[in-house]
PDB file of C-alpha atoms in Angstrom:
ATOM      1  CA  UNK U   8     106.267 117.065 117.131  1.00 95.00           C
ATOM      2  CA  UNK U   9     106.721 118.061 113.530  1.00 98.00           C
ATOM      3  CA  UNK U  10     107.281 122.211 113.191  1.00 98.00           C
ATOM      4  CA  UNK U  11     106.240 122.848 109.394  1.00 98.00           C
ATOM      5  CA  UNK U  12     107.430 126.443 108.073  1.00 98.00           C
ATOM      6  CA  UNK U  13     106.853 127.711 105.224  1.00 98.00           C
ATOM      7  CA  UNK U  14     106.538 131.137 103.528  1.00 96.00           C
ATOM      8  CA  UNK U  15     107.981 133.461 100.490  1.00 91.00           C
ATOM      9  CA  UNK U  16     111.265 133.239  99.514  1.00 87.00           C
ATOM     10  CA  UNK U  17     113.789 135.362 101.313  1.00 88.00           C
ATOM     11  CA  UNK U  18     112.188 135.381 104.861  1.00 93.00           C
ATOM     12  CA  UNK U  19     114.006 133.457 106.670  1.00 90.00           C
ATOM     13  CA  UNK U  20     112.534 129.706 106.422  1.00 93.00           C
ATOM     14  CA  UNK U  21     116.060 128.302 106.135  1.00 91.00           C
ATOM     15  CA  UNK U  22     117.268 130.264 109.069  1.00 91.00           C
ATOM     16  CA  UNK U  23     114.807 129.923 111.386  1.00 95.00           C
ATOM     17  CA  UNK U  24     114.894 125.950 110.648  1.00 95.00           C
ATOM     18  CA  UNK U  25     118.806 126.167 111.666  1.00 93.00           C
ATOM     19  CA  UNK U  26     117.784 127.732 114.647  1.00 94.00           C
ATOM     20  CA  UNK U  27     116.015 125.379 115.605  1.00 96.00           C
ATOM     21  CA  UNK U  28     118.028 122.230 115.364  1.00 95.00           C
ATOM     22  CA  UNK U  29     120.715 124.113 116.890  1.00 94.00           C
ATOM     23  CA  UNK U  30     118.031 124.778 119.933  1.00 94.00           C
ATOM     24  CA  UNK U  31     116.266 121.364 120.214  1.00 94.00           C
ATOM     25  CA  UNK U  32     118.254 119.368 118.717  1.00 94.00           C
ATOM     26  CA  UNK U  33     115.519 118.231 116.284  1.00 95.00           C
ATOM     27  CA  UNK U  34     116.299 116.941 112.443  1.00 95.00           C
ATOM     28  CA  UNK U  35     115.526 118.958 109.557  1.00 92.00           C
ATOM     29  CA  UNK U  36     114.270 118.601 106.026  1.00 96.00           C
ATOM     30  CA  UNK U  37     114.804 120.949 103.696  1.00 95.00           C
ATOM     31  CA  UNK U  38     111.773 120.270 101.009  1.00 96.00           C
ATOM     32  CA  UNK U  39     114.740 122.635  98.738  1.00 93.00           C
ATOM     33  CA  UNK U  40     117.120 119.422  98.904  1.00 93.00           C
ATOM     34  CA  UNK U  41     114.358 117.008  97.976  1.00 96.00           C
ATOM     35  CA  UNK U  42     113.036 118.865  95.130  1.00 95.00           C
ATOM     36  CA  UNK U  43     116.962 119.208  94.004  1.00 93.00           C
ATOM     37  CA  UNK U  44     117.665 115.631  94.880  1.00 96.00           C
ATOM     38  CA  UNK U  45     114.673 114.387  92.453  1.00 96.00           C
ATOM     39  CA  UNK U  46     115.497 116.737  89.946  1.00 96.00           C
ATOM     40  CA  UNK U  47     119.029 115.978  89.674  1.00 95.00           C
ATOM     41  CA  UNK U  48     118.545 112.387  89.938  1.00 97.00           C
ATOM     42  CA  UNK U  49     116.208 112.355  86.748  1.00 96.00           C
ATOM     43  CA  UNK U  50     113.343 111.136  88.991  1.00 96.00           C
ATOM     44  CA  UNK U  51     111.174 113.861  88.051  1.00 95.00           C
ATOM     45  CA  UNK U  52     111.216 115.680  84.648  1.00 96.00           C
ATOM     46  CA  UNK U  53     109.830 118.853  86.489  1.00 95.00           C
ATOM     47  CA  UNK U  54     113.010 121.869  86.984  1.00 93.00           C
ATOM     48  CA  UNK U  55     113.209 124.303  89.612  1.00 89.00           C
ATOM     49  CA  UNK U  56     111.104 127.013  87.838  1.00 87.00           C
ATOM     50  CA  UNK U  57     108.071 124.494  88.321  1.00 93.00           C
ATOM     51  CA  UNK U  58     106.980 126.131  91.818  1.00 88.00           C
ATOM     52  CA  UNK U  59     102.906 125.309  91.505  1.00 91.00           C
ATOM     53  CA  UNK U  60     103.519 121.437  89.868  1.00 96.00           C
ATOM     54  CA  UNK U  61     106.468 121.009  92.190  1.00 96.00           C
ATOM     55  CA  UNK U  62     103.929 121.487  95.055  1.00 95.00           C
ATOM     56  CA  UNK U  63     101.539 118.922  93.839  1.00 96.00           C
ATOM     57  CA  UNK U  64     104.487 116.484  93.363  1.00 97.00           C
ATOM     58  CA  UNK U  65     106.548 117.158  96.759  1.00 97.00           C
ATOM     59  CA  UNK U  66     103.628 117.704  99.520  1.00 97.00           C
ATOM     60  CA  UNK U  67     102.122 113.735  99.122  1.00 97.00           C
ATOM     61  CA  UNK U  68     105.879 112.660  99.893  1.00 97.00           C
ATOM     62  CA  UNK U  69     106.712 115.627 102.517  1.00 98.00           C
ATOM     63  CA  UNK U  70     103.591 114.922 104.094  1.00 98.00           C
ATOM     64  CA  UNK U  71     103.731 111.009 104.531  1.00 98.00           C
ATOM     65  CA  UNK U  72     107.656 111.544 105.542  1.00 97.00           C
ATOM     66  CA  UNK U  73     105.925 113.950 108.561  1.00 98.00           C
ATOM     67  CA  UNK U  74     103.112 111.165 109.557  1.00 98.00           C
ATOM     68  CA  UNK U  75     106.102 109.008 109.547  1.00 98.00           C
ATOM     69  CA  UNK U  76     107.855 111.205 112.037  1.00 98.00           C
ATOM     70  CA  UNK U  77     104.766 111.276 114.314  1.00 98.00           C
ATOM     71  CA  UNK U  78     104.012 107.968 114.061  1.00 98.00           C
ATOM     72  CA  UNK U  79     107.208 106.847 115.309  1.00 98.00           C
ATOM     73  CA  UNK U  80     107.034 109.908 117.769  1.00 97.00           C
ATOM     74  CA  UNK U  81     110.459 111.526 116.188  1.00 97.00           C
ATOM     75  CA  UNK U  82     110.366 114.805 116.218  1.00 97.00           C
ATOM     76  CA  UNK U  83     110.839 116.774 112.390  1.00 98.00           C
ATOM     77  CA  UNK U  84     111.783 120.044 111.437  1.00 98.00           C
ATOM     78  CA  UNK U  85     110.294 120.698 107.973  1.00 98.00           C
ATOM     79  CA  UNK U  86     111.214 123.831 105.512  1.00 97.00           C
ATOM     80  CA  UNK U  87     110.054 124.784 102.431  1.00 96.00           C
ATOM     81  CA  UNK U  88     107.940 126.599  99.985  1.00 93.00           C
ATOM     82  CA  UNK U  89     106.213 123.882  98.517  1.00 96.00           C
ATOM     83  CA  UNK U  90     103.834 123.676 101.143  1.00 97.00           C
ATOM     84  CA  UNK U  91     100.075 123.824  99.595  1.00 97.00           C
ATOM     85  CA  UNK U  92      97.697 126.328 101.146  1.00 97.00           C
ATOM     86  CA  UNK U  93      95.090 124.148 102.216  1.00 97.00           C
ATOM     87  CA  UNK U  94      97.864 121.942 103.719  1.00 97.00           C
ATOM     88  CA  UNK U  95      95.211 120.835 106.577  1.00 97.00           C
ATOM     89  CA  UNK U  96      92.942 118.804 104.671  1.00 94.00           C
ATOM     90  CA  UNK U  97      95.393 116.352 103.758  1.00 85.00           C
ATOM     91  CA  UNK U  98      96.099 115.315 107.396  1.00 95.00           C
ATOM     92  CA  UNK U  99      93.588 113.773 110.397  1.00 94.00           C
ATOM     93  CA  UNK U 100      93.609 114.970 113.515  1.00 96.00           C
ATOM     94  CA  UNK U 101      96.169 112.603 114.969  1.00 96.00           C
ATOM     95  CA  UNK U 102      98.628 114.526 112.618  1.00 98.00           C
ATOM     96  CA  UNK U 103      97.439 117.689 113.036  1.00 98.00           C
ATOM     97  CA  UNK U 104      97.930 117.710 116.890  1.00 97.00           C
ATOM     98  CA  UNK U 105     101.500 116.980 116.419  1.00 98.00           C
ATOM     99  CA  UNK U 106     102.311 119.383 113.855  1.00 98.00           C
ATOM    100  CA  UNK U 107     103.383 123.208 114.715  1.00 97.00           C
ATOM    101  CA  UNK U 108     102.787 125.679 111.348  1.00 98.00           C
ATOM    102  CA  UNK U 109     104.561 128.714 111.123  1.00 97.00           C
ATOM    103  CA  UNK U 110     104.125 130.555 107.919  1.00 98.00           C
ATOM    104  CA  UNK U 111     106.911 133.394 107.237  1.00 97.00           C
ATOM    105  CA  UNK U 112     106.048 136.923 105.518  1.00 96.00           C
ATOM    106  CA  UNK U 113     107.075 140.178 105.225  1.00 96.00           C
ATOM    107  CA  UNK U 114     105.032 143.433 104.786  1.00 96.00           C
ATOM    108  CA  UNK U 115     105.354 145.350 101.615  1.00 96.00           C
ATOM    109  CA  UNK U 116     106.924 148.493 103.869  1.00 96.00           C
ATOM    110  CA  UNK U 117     109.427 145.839 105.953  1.00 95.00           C
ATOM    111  CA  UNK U 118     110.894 145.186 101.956  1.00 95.00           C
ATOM    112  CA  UNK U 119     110.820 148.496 100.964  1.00 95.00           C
ATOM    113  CA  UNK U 120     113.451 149.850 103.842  1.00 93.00           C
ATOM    114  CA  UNK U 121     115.040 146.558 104.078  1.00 90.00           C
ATOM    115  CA  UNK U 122     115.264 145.030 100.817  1.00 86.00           C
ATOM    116  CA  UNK U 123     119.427 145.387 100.411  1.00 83.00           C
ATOM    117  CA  UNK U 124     119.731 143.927 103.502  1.00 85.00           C
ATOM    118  CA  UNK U 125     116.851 140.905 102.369  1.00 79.00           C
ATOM    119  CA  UNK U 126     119.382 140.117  99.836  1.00 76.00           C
ATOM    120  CA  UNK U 127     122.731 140.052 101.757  1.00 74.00           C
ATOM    121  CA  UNK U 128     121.528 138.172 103.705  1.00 65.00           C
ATOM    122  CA  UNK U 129     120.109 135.932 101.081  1.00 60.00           C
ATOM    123  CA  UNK U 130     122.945 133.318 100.993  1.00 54.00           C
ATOM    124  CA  UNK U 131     123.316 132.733 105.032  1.00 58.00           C
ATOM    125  CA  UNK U 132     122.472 129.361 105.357  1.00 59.00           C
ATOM    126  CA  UNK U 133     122.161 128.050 101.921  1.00 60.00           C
ATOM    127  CA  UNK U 134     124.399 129.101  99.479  1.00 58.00           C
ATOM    128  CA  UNK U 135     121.638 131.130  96.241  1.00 51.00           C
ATOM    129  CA  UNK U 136     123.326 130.353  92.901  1.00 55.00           C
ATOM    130  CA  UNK U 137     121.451 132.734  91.253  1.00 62.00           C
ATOM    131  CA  UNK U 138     119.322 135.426  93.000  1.00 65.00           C
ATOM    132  CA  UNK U 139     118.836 137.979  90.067  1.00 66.00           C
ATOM    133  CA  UNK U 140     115.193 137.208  90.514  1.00 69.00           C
ATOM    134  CA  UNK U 141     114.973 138.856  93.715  1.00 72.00           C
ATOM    135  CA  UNK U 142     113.476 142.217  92.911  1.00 84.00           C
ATOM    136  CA  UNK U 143     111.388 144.828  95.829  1.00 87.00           C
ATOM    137  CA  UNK U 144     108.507 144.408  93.414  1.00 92.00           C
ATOM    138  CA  UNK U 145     108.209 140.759  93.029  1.00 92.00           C
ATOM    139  CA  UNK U 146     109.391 140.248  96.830  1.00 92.00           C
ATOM    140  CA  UNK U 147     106.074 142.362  97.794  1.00 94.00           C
ATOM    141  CA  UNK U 148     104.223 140.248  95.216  1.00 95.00           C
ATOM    142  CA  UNK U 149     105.517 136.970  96.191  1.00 94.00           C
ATOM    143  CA  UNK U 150     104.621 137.674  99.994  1.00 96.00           C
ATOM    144  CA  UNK U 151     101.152 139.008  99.807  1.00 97.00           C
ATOM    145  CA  UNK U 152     100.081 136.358  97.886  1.00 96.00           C
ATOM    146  CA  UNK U 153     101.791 133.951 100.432  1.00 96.00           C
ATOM    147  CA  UNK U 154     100.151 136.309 103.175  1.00 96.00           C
ATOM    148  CA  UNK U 155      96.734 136.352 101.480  1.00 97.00           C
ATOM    149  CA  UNK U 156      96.558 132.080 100.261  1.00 97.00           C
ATOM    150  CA  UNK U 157      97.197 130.894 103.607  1.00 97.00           C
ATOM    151  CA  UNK U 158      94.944 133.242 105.874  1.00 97.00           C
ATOM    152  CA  UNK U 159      92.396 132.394 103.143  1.00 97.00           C
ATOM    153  CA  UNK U 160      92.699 128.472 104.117  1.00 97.00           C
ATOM    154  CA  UNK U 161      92.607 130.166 108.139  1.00 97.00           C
ATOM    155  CA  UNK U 162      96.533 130.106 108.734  1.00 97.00           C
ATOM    156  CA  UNK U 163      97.681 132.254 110.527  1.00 96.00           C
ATOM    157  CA  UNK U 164     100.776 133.890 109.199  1.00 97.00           C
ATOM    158  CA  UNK U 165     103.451 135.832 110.973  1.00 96.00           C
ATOM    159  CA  UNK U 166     103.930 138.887 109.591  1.00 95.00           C
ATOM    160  CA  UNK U 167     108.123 140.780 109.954  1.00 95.00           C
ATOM    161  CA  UNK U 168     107.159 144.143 109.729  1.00 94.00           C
ATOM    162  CA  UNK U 169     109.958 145.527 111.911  1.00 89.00           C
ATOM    163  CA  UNK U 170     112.592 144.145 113.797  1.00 91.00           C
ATOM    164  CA  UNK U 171     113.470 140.905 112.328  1.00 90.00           C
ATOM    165  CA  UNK U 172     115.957 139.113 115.000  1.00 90.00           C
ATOM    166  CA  UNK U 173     113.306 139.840 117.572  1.00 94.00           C
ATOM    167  CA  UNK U 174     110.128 138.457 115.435  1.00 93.00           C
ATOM    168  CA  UNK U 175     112.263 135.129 114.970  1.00 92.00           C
ATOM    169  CA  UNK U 176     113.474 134.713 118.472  1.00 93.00           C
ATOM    170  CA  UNK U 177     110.087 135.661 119.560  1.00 93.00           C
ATOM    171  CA  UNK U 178     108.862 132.063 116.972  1.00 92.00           C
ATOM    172  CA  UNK U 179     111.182 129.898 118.709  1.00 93.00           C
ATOM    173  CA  UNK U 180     110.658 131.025 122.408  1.00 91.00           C
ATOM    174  CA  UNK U 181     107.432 130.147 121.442  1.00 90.00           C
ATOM    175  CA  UNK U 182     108.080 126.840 120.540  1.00 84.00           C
TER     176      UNK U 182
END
């Protein structure tokens, strides 16, 4: 089984992926590394501020890397924002039985009391060099349109409006 999430930045992709390996056992790929691997090798002239083309150029390689996995029956933890919205259409339904989506957001009012706390926690898995971008406004901005581009394409999306530990244990009991 692959488990694809995905989601604005700042939820809790990263975190939720460590989770997981530490639970199952399973190896994950951050799509993060990949997009700094190719950049820093000079096998791409796109930079990290390049979120829409770096989607267009990362998904055909993430996505053959996760038919690869299922194919060979591995199982595949697979993080990232570069994840396009209408993911599905890329994939038959061999692949799509085998792959669990999770899409993270948070709710404009789950920023608004909780946005200091958003950012300490920021660096817990993955060190942020810089993460002066991170303002409440663009945070709300960032996850409604993450919220409103995948339940467009019929994702479902799972919304931390309250207690965070709880939503996230409550995703991988699930699994």
């Amino acid at each position: 089984m692959v488990i694809l999430i995905t989601g604005a930045s700042h939820t809790g992709k990263t975190l939720l992926a460590q989770r997981l390996l530490e639970k199952t056992g399973s190896p994950y790929l951050s799509i993060d590394h990949l997009k700094m691997g190719l950049i820093r090798s000079g096998s791409t002239a796109l930079t990290p501020m390049d979120d829409e083309a770096l989607t267009e150029y990362l998904w055909p390689i993430v996505r053959e890397m996760m038919k690869t996995a299922i194919e060979n029956k591995q199982n595949l933890i697979v993080e990232g924002c570069y994840v396009p919205f209408d993911w599905r259409r890329d994939l038959g339904e061999r692949y799509l039985r085998e792959i669990r989506f999770i899409c993270l957001a948070m709710t404009d009012g789950y920023i608004d009391v909780n946005f200091d706390a958003i950012r300490a926690h920021g660096s817990d898995i993955e060190a942020r060099l810089d993460d002066g971008y991170c303002t409440p406004e663009r945070m709300k901005e960032e996850n409604r349109f993450y919220r409103e581009s995948f339940r467009a394409c019929g994702e479902k999306v799972t919304l931390i409006d309250g207690d965070y530990e709880k939503t996230i244990t409550e995703l991988i009991g699930s699994l």
